[in-house]
Short mmCIF file of the N, C-alpha and C atoms (twelve columns), coordinates in Angstrom:
data_MODEL
# 
_entry.id   MODEL 
# 
loop_
_atom_site.group_PDB 
_atom_site.id 
_atom_site.type_symbol 
_atom_site.label_atom_id 
_atom_site.label_alt_id 
_atom_site.label_comp_id 
_atom_site.label_asym_id 
_atom_site.label_seq_id 
_atom_site.Cartn_x 
_atom_site.Cartn_y 
_atom_site.Cartn_z 
_atom_site.pdbx_PDB_model_num 
ATOM 1   N N  . MET A 1   -74.152 57.117 -45.719 1 
ATOM 2   C CA . MET A 1   -73.955 55.890 -45.060 1 
ATOM 3   C C  . MET A 1   -73.618 56.278 -43.803 1 
ATOM 4   N N  . PRO A 2   -73.522 55.136 -42.747 1 
ATOM 5   C CA . PRO A 2   -74.956 53.911 -42.578 1 
ATOM 6   C C  . PRO A 2   -76.028 54.867 -42.014 1 
ATOM 7   N N  . GLN A 3   -77.239 53.895 -42.319 1 
ATOM 8   C CA . GLN A 3   -78.459 54.388 -42.074 1 
ATOM 9   C C  . GLN A 3   -79.120 53.614 -41.414 1 
ATOM 10  N N  . ILE A 4   -79.202 53.978 -40.257 1 
ATOM 11  C CA . ILE A 4   -80.037 53.485 -39.109 1 
ATOM 12  C C  . ILE A 4   -80.926 53.612 -38.946 1 
ATOM 13  N N  . THR A 5   -82.027 52.517 -38.801 1 
ATOM 14  C CA . THR A 5   -83.504 52.534 -38.666 1 
ATOM 15  C C  . THR A 5   -83.652 51.982 -37.467 1 
ATOM 16  N N  . VAL A 6   -84.247 52.830 -36.028 1 
ATOM 17  C CA . VAL A 6   -84.903 51.763 -35.320 1 
ATOM 18  C C  . VAL A 6   -86.159 51.861 -35.248 1 
ATOM 19  N N  . ASP A 7   -87.181 50.896 -35.255 1 
ATOM 20  C CA . ASP A 7   -88.613 50.704 -34.863 1 
ATOM 21  C C  . ASP A 7   -89.213 50.581 -33.708 1 
ATOM 22  N N  . HIS A 8   -90.032 51.184 -32.884 1 
ATOM 23  C CA . HIS A 8   -90.392 51.073 -31.672 1 
ATOM 24  C C  . HIS A 8   -91.741 51.106 -31.335 1 
ATOM 25  N N  . PRO A 9   -92.246 50.698 -30.067 1 
ATOM 26  C CA . PRO A 9   -93.606 50.380 -29.741 1 
ATOM 27  C C  . PRO A 9   -94.047 52.061 -28.843 1 
ATOM 28  N N  . ALA A 10  -95.005 52.888 -30.066 1 
ATOM 29  C CA . ALA A 10  -94.989 54.225 -29.294 1 
ATOM 30  C C  . ALA A 10  -94.923 54.351 -28.048 1 
ATOM 31  N N  . ASP A 11  -95.523 53.746 -27.217 1 
ATOM 32  C CA . ASP A 11  -95.336 53.899 -25.216 1 
ATOM 33  C C  . ASP A 11  -93.893 53.555 -25.364 1 
ATOM 34  N N  . LEU A 12  -93.095 53.339 -25.731 1 
ATOM 35  C CA . LEU A 12  -91.608 53.267 -25.715 1 
ATOM 36  C C  . LEU A 12  -90.804 54.731 -25.047 1 
ATOM 37  N N  . THR A 13  -91.762 55.238 -26.505 1 
ATOM 38  C CA . THR A 13  -90.640 56.846 -26.318 1 
ATOM 39  C C  . THR A 13  -90.416 57.469 -25.164 1 
ATOM 40  N N  . GLY A 14  -90.572 57.765 -23.622 1 
ATOM 41  C CA . GLY A 14  -90.858 57.482 -22.784 1 
ATOM 42  C C  . GLY A 14  -89.880 56.857 -21.962 1 
ATOM 43  N N  . SER A 15  -89.484 56.124 -22.156 1 
ATOM 44  C CA . SER A 15  -88.651 55.168 -21.132 1 
ATOM 45  C C  . SER A 15  -87.755 54.513 -22.015 1 
ATOM 46  N N  . PHE A 16  -86.985 55.261 -23.024 1 
ATOM 47  C CA . PHE A 16  -85.961 55.040 -23.771 1 
ATOM 48  C C  . PHE A 16  -85.289 55.661 -24.206 1 
ATOM 49  N N  . ASP A 17  -84.413 56.706 -23.706 1 
ATOM 50  C CA . ASP A 17  -83.653 57.115 -24.587 1 
ATOM 51  C C  . ASP A 17  -82.838 57.274 -25.688 1 
ATOM 52  N N  . ARG A 18  -83.803 57.502 -26.672 1 
ATOM 53  C CA . ARG A 18  -83.741 57.397 -28.226 1 
ATOM 54  C C  . ARG A 18  -82.284 58.008 -28.074 1 
ATOM 55  N N  . ARG A 19  -81.990 59.276 -27.929 1 
ATOM 56  C CA . ARG A 19  -80.709 60.126 -28.816 1 
ATOM 57  C C  . ARG A 19  -79.560 59.630 -27.803 1 
ATOM 58  N N  . GLY A 20  -79.671 59.680 -26.746 1 
ATOM 59  C CA . GLY A 20  -78.531 59.190 -25.832 1 
ATOM 60  C C  . GLY A 20  -78.098 57.014 -26.797 1 
ATOM 61  N N  . PHE A 21  -79.237 56.482 -27.050 1 
ATOM 62  C CA . PHE A 21  -78.734 55.444 -27.983 1 
ATOM 63  C C  . PHE A 21  -78.224 55.568 -28.881 1 
ATOM 64  N N  . ALA A 22  -78.710 56.244 -29.714 1 
ATOM 65  C CA . ALA A 22  -78.398 56.714 -31.138 1 
ATOM 66  C C  . ALA A 22  -76.309 57.249 -30.736 1 
ATOM 67  N N  . LEU A 23  -76.570 58.326 -30.258 1 
ATOM 68  C CA . LEU A 23  -74.929 58.811 -29.759 1 
ATOM 69  C C  . LEU A 23  -73.947 57.574 -29.406 1 
ATOM 70  N N  . ALA A 24  -74.568 56.670 -28.804 1 
ATOM 71  C CA . ALA A 24  -73.852 55.609 -28.192 1 
ATOM 72  C C  . ALA A 24  -73.661 54.652 -29.298 1 
ATOM 73  N N  . LEU A 25  -74.463 54.243 -30.170 1 
ATOM 74  C CA . LEU A 25  -74.538 53.524 -31.129 1 
ATOM 75  C C  . LEU A 25  -73.361 53.756 -32.390 1 
ATOM 76  N N  . HIS A 26  -73.518 55.237 -32.823 1 
ATOM 77  C CA . HIS A 26  -72.488 55.807 -33.727 1 
ATOM 78  C C  . HIS A 26  -71.037 55.341 -33.408 1 
ATOM 79  N N  . PRO A 27  -70.617 55.770 -32.484 1 
ATOM 80  C CA . PRO A 27  -68.944 55.435 -32.362 1 
ATOM 81  C C  . PRO A 27  -68.662 53.851 -32.193 1 
ATOM 82  N N  . LEU A 28  -69.942 52.735 -32.345 1 
ATOM 83  C CA . LEU A 28  -69.589 51.707 -32.241 1 
ATOM 84  C C  . LEU A 28  -69.751 51.142 -33.429 1 
ATOM 85  N N  . VAL A 29  -70.482 51.752 -34.571 1 
ATOM 86  C CA . VAL A 29  -70.742 51.854 -35.893 1 
ATOM 87  C C  . VAL A 29  -69.183 52.301 -36.551 1 
ATOM 88  N N  . VAL A 30  -68.688 52.896 -36.101 1 
ATOM 89  C CA . VAL A 30  -67.432 53.286 -36.760 1 
ATOM 90  C C  . VAL A 30  -66.546 52.459 -36.473 1 
ATOM 91  N N  . GLU A 31  -66.022 52.261 -34.789 1 
ATOM 92  C CA . GLU A 31  -65.475 50.901 -34.807 1 
ATOM 93  C C  . GLU A 31  -65.620 49.685 -35.294 1 
ATOM 94  N N  . LEU A 32  -66.587 49.107 -35.256 1 
ATOM 95  C CA . LEU A 32  -66.434 47.936 -35.794 1 
ATOM 96  C C  . LEU A 32  -67.050 47.723 -37.623 1 
ATOM 97  N N  . ALA A 33  -67.207 48.572 -38.112 1 
ATOM 98  C CA . ALA A 33  -67.930 48.696 -39.197 1 
ATOM 99  C C  . ALA A 33  -66.689 49.607 -40.510 1 
ATOM 100 N N  . ASP A 34  -66.136 50.354 -39.620 1 
ATOM 101 C CA . ASP A 34  -65.275 51.346 -40.367 1 
ATOM 102 C C  . ASP A 34  -66.075 52.404 -41.085 1 
ATOM 103 N N  . ALA A 35  -66.869 53.154 -40.272 1 
ATOM 104 C CA . ALA A 35  -67.478 54.112 -40.749 1 
ATOM 105 C C  . ALA A 35  -66.980 55.652 -40.188 1 
ATOM 106 N N  . ARG A 36  -67.799 56.563 -41.369 1 
ATOM 107 C CA . ARG A 36  -67.409 57.950 -40.306 1 
ATOM 108 C C  . ARG A 36  -67.820 58.253 -39.615 1 
ATOM 109 N N  . LEU A 37  -67.928 58.891 -38.309 1 
ATOM 110 C CA . LEU A 37  -68.847 59.279 -37.526 1 
ATOM 111 C C  . LEU A 37  -70.001 60.162 -38.025 1 
ATOM 112 N N  . ALA A 38  -69.567 61.237 -38.807 1 
ATOM 113 C CA . ALA A 38  -70.286 61.976 -39.333 1 
ATOM 114 C C  . ALA A 38  -71.175 61.536 -40.394 1 
ATOM 115 N N  . ALA A 39  -71.037 60.719 -40.905 1 
ATOM 116 C CA . ALA A 39  -71.742 59.655 -41.685 1 
ATOM 117 C C  . ALA A 39  -73.249 58.975 -40.880 1 
ATOM 118 N N  . CYS A 40  -73.226 58.548 -40.126 1 
ATOM 119 C CA . CYS A 40  -74.128 57.903 -39.279 1 
ATOM 120 C C  . CYS A 40  -75.137 58.633 -39.124 1 
ATOM 121 N N  . LYS A 41  -76.175 58.027 -39.313 1 
ATOM 122 C CA . LYS A 41  -77.676 59.168 -39.171 1 
ATOM 123 C C  . LYS A 41  -79.016 57.702 -38.567 1 
ATOM 124 N N  . THR A 42  -79.306 58.024 -37.816 1 
ATOM 125 C CA . THR A 42  -80.046 56.911 -37.349 1 
ATOM 126 C C  . THR A 42  -81.575 57.898 -37.141 1 
ATOM 127 N N  . ARG A 43  -82.732 57.221 -37.223 1 
ATOM 128 C CA . ARG A 43  -83.832 57.936 -37.581 1 
ATOM 129 C C  . ARG A 43  -84.890 57.024 -36.352 1 
ATOM 130 N N  . PHE A 44  -86.129 57.336 -35.831 1 
ATOM 131 C CA . PHE A 44  -86.778 56.337 -35.144 1 
ATOM 132 C C  . PHE A 44  -87.889 56.324 -35.612 1 
ATOM 133 N N  . ARG A 45  -88.724 55.458 -35.821 1 
ATOM 134 C CA . ARG A 45  -90.067 55.327 -36.412 1 
ATOM 135 C C  . ARG A 45  -91.052 54.513 -35.203 1 
ATOM 136 N N  . THR A 46  -92.114 55.288 -35.178 1 
ATOM 137 C CA . THR A 46  -93.036 54.427 -33.745 1 
ATOM 138 C C  . THR A 46  -93.798 53.564 -34.456 1 
ATOM 139 N N  . THR A 47  -93.918 51.860 -33.764 1 
ATOM 140 C CA . THR A 47  -95.111 51.194 -34.728 1 
ATOM 141 C C  . THR A 47  -96.262 51.220 -33.896 1 
ATOM 142 N N  . GLU A 48  -97.311 51.152 -34.839 1 
ATOM 143 C CA . GLU A 48  -98.558 51.134 -34.151 1 
ATOM 144 C C  . GLU A 48  -98.941 50.127 -33.571 1 
ATOM 145 N N  . GLU A 49  -98.849 48.659 -33.712 1 
ATOM 146 C CA . GLU A 49  -98.824 47.460 -33.196 1 
ATOM 147 C C  . GLU A 49  -97.901 46.546 -33.442 1 
ATOM 148 N N  . ASN A 50  -97.859 46.138 -32.743 1 
ATOM 149 C CA . ASN A 50  -96.852 44.818 -32.789 1 
ATOM 150 C C  . ASN A 50  -97.582 43.452 -31.540 1 
ATOM 151 N N  . VAL A 51  -97.297 41.934 -32.653 1 
ATOM 152 C CA . VAL A 51  -97.687 41.103 -32.062 1 
ATOM 153 C C  . VAL A 51  -96.179 39.959 -32.096 1 
ATOM 154 N N  . ILE A 52  -96.497 39.603 -30.842 1 
ATOM 155 C CA . ILE A 52  -95.049 38.237 -31.197 1 
ATOM 156 C C  . ILE A 52  -95.815 37.247 -30.274 1 
ATOM 157 N N  . GLY A 53  -96.217 36.421 -31.339 1 
ATOM 158 C CA . GLY A 53  -96.018 34.836 -30.958 1 
ATOM 159 C C  . GLY A 53  -97.705 35.317 -30.510 1 
ATOM 160 N N  . ASP A 54  -97.555 34.105 -29.571 1 
ATOM 161 C CA . ASP A 54  -98.809 34.188 -28.816 1 
ATOM 162 C C  . ASP A 54  -98.834 34.828 -27.261 1 
ATOM 163 N N  . GLU A 55  -98.071 35.946 -27.537 1 
ATOM 164 C CA . GLU A 55  -97.581 36.531 -26.016 1 
ATOM 165 C C  . GLU A 55  -98.223 37.520 -25.906 1 
ATOM 166 N N  . GLY A 56  -98.533 38.593 -24.961 1 
ATOM 167 C CA . GLY A 56  -99.185 39.457 -24.582 1 
ATOM 168 C C  . GLY A 56  -97.780 40.817 -24.744 1 
ATOM 169 N N  . ALA A 57  -96.888 40.375 -24.865 1 
ATOM 170 C CA . ALA A 57  -95.905 41.424 -25.029 1 
ATOM 171 C C  . ALA A 57  -96.194 42.478 -25.685 1 
ATOM 172 N N  . PRO A 58  -95.817 43.737 -24.916 1 
ATOM 173 C CA . PRO A 58  -95.935 45.084 -25.830 1 
ATOM 174 C C  . PRO A 58  -95.285 45.604 -27.041 1 
ATOM 175 N N  . GLY A 59  -94.515 44.799 -27.547 1 
ATOM 176 C CA . GLY A 59  -93.783 45.381 -28.620 1 
ATOM 177 C C  . GLY A 59  -92.121 44.880 -28.916 1 
ATOM 178 N N  . VAL A 60  -91.642 45.405 -29.810 1 
ATOM 179 C CA . VAL A 60  -90.463 45.202 -30.420 1 
ATOM 180 C C  . VAL A 60  -89.544 46.080 -30.706 1 
ATOM 181 N N  . LEU A 61  -88.002 46.342 -30.317 1 
ATOM 182 C CA . LEU A 61  -87.770 46.878 -31.010 1 
ATOM 183 C C  . LEU A 61  -86.343 46.309 -31.776 1 
ATOM 184 N N  . HIS A 62  -86.611 46.705 -32.715 1 
ATOM 185 C CA . HIS A 62  -86.169 46.389 -34.325 1 
ATOM 186 C C  . HIS A 62  -84.966 47.406 -34.895 1 
ATOM 187 N N  . ILE A 63  -83.761 47.016 -34.740 1 
ATOM 188 C CA . ILE A 63  -82.776 48.066 -35.293 1 
ATOM 189 C C  . ILE A 63  -82.284 47.519 -36.799 1 
ATOM 190 N N  . GLU A 64  -82.241 48.354 -37.294 1 
ATOM 191 C CA . GLU A 64  -81.751 48.073 -39.229 1 
ATOM 192 C C  . GLU A 64  -80.511 49.074 -39.131 1 
ATOM 193 N N  . ILE A 65  -79.435 48.490 -39.501 1 
ATOM 194 C CA . ILE A 65  -78.206 49.059 -39.800 1 
ATOM 195 C C  . ILE A 65  -77.908 48.672 -41.415 1 
ATOM 196 N N  . ALA A 66  -77.800 49.838 -42.165 1 
ATOM 197 C CA . ALA A 66  -77.785 49.118 -44.051 1 
ATOM 198 C C  . ALA A 66  -76.011 50.168 -44.272 1 
ATOM 199 N N  . LEU A 67  -75.491 49.308 -44.616 1 
ATOM 200 C CA . LEU A 67  -74.103 49.901 -44.880 1 
ATOM 201 C C  . LEU A 67  -73.438 49.866 -45.995 1 
ATOM 202 N N  . LEU A 68  -72.605 50.479 -47.273 1 
ATOM 203 C CA . LEU A 68  -72.515 50.481 -48.223 1 
ATOM 204 C C  . LEU A 68  -71.864 49.006 -48.340 1 
ATOM 205 N N  . ALA A 69  -71.670 48.481 -49.301 1 
ATOM 206 C CA . ALA A 69  -71.638 47.177 -49.505 1 
ATOM 207 C C  . ALA A 69  -69.974 46.959 -49.795 1 
ATOM 208 N N  . GLY A 70  -69.173 45.852 -49.159 1 
ATOM 209 C CA . GLY A 70  -67.917 45.611 -49.029 1 
ATOM 210 C C  . GLY A 70  -67.740 44.863 -47.498 1 
ATOM 211 N N  . ARG A 71  -68.578 45.078 -46.407 1 
ATOM 212 C CA . ARG A 71  -67.723 44.429 -44.888 1 
ATOM 213 C C  . ARG A 71  -68.156 43.256 -45.295 1 
ATOM 214 N N  . THR A 72  -67.456 42.007 -44.255 1 
ATOM 215 C CA . THR A 72  -67.860 40.795 -44.507 1 
ATOM 216 C C  . THR A 72  -69.211 40.383 -43.724 1 
ATOM 217 N N  . GLU A 73  -69.678 38.882 -43.548 1 
ATOM 218 C CA . GLU A 73  -70.387 38.592 -43.008 1 
ATOM 219 C C  . GLU A 73  -69.992 38.687 -41.563 1 
ATOM 220 N N  . GLU A 74  -68.868 38.261 -40.984 1 
ATOM 221 C CA . GLU A 74  -68.405 38.501 -39.614 1 
ATOM 222 C C  . GLU A 74  -68.862 39.583 -39.514 1 
ATOM 223 N N  . THR A 75  -68.167 40.999 -39.873 1 
ATOM 224 C CA . THR A 75  -68.242 42.022 -39.274 1 
ATOM 225 C C  . THR A 75  -69.706 42.697 -38.983 1 
ATOM 226 N N  . LYS A 76  -70.286 41.999 -40.189 1 
ATOM 227 C CA . LYS A 76  -71.870 42.498 -39.950 1 
ATOM 228 C C  . LYS A 76  -72.236 41.678 -38.686 1 
ATOM 229 N N  . LYS A 77  -72.278 40.600 -38.446 1 
ATOM 230 C CA . LYS A 77  -72.595 39.695 -37.427 1 
ATOM 231 C C  . LYS A 77  -71.900 40.325 -35.887 1 
ATOM 232 N N  . ARG A 78  -70.754 40.738 -35.863 1 
ATOM 233 C CA . ARG A 78  -69.868 41.132 -34.742 1 
ATOM 234 C C  . ARG A 78  -70.675 42.707 -34.466 1 
ATOM 235 N N  . LEU A 79  -71.388 43.651 -35.361 1 
ATOM 236 C CA . LEU A 79  -71.803 44.523 -35.631 1 
ATOM 237 C C  . LEU A 79  -73.200 44.174 -34.499 1 
ATOM 238 N N  . ALA A 80  -73.911 43.275 -35.666 1 
ATOM 239 C CA . ALA A 80  -75.445 43.247 -34.926 1 
ATOM 240 C C  . ALA A 80  -75.353 42.711 -33.417 1 
ATOM 241 N N  . GLU A 81  -74.219 42.092 -33.251 1 
ATOM 242 C CA . GLU A 81  -74.442 41.476 -31.615 1 
ATOM 243 C C  . GLU A 81  -73.932 42.659 -30.702 1 
ATOM 244 N N  . ALA A 82  -73.228 43.528 -31.422 1 
ATOM 245 C CA . ALA A 82  -72.613 44.612 -30.008 1 
ATOM 246 C C  . ALA A 82  -73.898 45.665 -29.927 1 
ATOM 247 N N  . ALA A 83  -74.706 46.030 -31.170 1 
ATOM 248 C CA . ALA A 83  -75.567 47.012 -31.203 1 
ATOM 249 C C  . ALA A 83  -76.828 46.392 -30.693 1 
ATOM 250 N N  . ALA A 84  -77.239 44.710 -30.510 1 
ATOM 251 C CA . ALA A 84  -78.079 44.220 -29.768 1 
ATOM 252 C C  . ALA A 84  -78.223 44.640 -28.257 1 
ATOM 253 N N  . ALA A 85  -76.359 43.978 -28.123 1 
ATOM 254 C CA . ALA A 85  -76.146 44.460 -26.550 1 
ATOM 255 C C  . ALA A 85  -76.351 45.797 -26.171 1 
ATOM 256 N N  . LEU A 86  -75.909 46.739 -27.037 1 
ATOM 257 C CA . LEU A 86  -76.059 48.247 -26.298 1 
ATOM 258 C C  . LEU A 86  -77.484 48.563 -26.256 1 
ATOM 259 N N  . ALA A 87  -78.416 48.265 -27.187 1 
ATOM 260 C CA . ALA A 87  -79.813 48.163 -27.247 1 
ATOM 261 C C  . ALA A 87  -80.361 47.439 -25.989 1 
ATOM 262 N N  . GLY A 88  -79.795 46.405 -25.795 1 
ATOM 263 C CA . GLY A 88  -80.642 45.908 -24.469 1 
ATOM 264 C C  . GLY A 88  -80.114 46.478 -23.231 1 
ATOM 265 N N  . LYS A 89  -79.170 47.070 -23.071 1 
ATOM 266 C CA . LYS A 89  -78.819 48.115 -22.014 1 
ATOM 267 C C  . LYS A 89  -79.984 49.256 -21.939 1 
ATOM 268 N N  . TYR A 90  -80.088 49.838 -23.339 1 
ATOM 269 C CA . TYR A 90  -81.029 50.638 -23.031 1 
ATOM 270 C C  . TYR A 90  -82.579 50.657 -22.738 1 
ATOM 271 N N  . ALA A 91  -83.053 49.388 -22.898 1 
ATOM 272 C CA . ALA A 91  -84.083 48.873 -22.712 1 
ATOM 273 C C  . ALA A 91  -84.393 48.129 -22.023 1 
ATOM 274 N N  . GLU A 92  -83.485 47.474 -21.194 1 
ATOM 275 C CA . GLU A 92  -83.514 47.013 -19.850 1 
ATOM 276 C C  . GLU A 92  -84.702 47.004 -18.638 1 
ATOM 277 N N  . ASN A 93  -84.832 48.205 -18.999 1 
ATOM 278 C CA . ASN A 93  -86.266 48.834 -17.862 1 
ATOM 279 C C  . ASN A 93  -87.493 49.244 -18.598 1 
ATOM 280 N N  . THR A 94  -87.756 48.428 -19.705 1 
ATOM 281 C CA . THR A 94  -88.861 49.436 -20.914 1 
ATOM 282 C C  . THR A 94  -89.525 48.055 -20.985 1 
ATOM 283 N N  . PRO A 95  -90.971 48.336 -21.141 1 
ATOM 284 C CA . PRO A 95  -92.042 47.401 -22.072 1 
ATOM 285 C C  . PRO A 95  -91.056 45.808 -22.810 1 
ATOM 286 N N  . VAL A 96  -90.030 46.756 -23.898 1 
ATOM 287 C CA . VAL A 96  -89.271 45.364 -24.957 1 
ATOM 288 C C  . VAL A 96  -88.512 44.738 -24.371 1 
ATOM 289 N N  . ALA A 97  -87.760 44.800 -23.366 1 
ATOM 290 C CA . ALA A 97  -87.099 43.933 -22.899 1 
ATOM 291 C C  . ALA A 97  -86.959 42.663 -23.240 1 
ATOM 292 N N  . GLY A 98  -85.793 41.822 -23.568 1 
ATOM 293 C CA . GLY A 98  -86.280 40.906 -24.208 1 
ATOM 294 C C  . GLY A 98  -86.327 40.400 -25.628 1 
ATOM 295 N N  . HIS A 99  -87.021 41.923 -26.250 1 
ATOM 296 C CA . HIS A 99  -87.476 41.412 -27.405 1 
ATOM 297 C C  . HIS A 99  -86.821 42.805 -28.227 1 
ATOM 298 N N  . VAL A 100 -85.358 42.443 -28.273 1 
ATOM 299 C CA . VAL A 100 -84.557 43.677 -29.417 1 
ATOM 300 C C  . VAL A 100 -84.194 42.616 -30.414 1 
ATOM 301 N N  . SER A 101 -83.372 42.898 -31.496 1 
ATOM 302 C CA . SER A 101 -83.627 42.281 -32.507 1 
ATOM 303 C C  . SER A 101 -82.582 43.792 -33.552 1 
ATOM 304 N N  . VAL A 102 -81.661 43.096 -34.400 1 
ATOM 305 C CA . VAL A 102 -80.487 44.120 -35.265 1 
ATOM 306 C C  . VAL A 102 -80.454 42.984 -36.149 1 
ATOM 307 N N  . GLU A 103 -80.318 43.980 -37.539 1 
ATOM 308 C CA . GLU A 103 -80.171 43.342 -39.248 1 
ATOM 309 C C  . GLU A 103 -79.294 44.395 -39.356 1 
ATOM 310 N N  . VAL A 104 -77.967 43.605 -39.910 1 
ATOM 311 C CA . VAL A 104 -77.123 44.473 -40.531 1 
ATOM 312 C C  . VAL A 104 -77.277 44.170 -42.372 1 
ATOM 313 N N  . ARG A 105 -77.339 45.020 -42.820 1 
ATOM 314 C CA . ARG A 105 -77.460 44.546 -44.117 1 
ATOM 315 C C  . ARG A 105 -76.679 46.032 -45.101 1 
ATOM 316 N N  . ASP A 106 -76.022 45.286 -46.016 1 
ATOM 317 C CA . ASP A 106 -75.694 46.168 -47.313 1 
ATOM 318 C C  . ASP A 106 -76.910 47.299 -48.169 1 
ATOM 319 N N  . LEU A 107 -76.282 48.209 -48.437 1 
ATOM 320 C CA . LEU A 107 -77.321 49.135 -48.787 1 
ATOM 321 C C  . LEU A 107 -77.484 48.716 -50.557 1 
ATOM 322 N N  . ASP A 108 -78.383 48.595 -51.054 1 
ATOM 323 C CA . ASP A 108 -78.707 48.413 -52.216 1 
ATOM 324 C C  . ASP A 108 -77.676 49.290 -53.407 1 
ATOM 325 N N  . GLY A 109 -77.230 48.607 -54.295 1 
ATOM 326 C CA . GLY A 109 -76.846 49.377 -55.476 1 
ATOM 327 C C  . GLY A 109 -77.225 50.820 -55.997 1 
ATOM 328 N N  . SER A 110 -78.233 50.638 -55.539 1 
ATOM 329 C CA . SER A 110 -78.795 52.517 -56.043 1 
ATOM 330 C C  . SER A 110 -79.002 53.567 -55.294 1 
ATOM 331 N N  . TYR A 111 -78.756 53.313 -53.987 1 
ATOM 332 C CA . TYR A 111 -78.212 53.832 -52.814 1 
ATOM 333 C C  . TYR A 111 -77.626 55.082 -53.464 1 
ATOM 334 N N  . SER A 112 -78.363 56.520 -52.809 1 
ATOM 335 C CA . SER A 112 -77.212 57.665 -53.724 1 
ATOM 336 C C  . SER A 112 -77.762 58.927 -52.735 1 
ATOM 337 N N  . LYS A 113 -76.693 59.832 -52.276 1 
ATOM 338 C CA . LYS A 113 -76.994 60.916 -51.523 1 
ATOM 339 C C  . LYS A 113 -76.301 62.109 -52.102 1 
ATOM 340 N N  . ALA A 114 -77.154 63.364 -51.746 1 
ATOM 341 C CA . ALA A 114 -77.254 64.212 -52.557 1 
ATOM 342 C C  . ALA A 114 -76.610 65.431 -51.645 1 
# 
């Protein structure tokens, strides 16, 4: 736990410091969601194609943070806002600037770790 997934367009890879972002995000998750740093796991997935409304924007950066159940909606909202602000800083000079979104949700009850 926390399971963090970052979806981004393939052409963002060179201009977005993925590792730096993850290493900055993990302590934020620890602070706001009372998680353990060693338990934070982030994976990055490239998306092949993105369409945003009727814009010609090249894509979106979407972050999903899945936590074990028990956090309040207020805590999840604060974490989502903080993660979005952090991602916005890392994406400010990239094609996805202005197209950052974050969802914080509970892991399903079937979540298991070996």
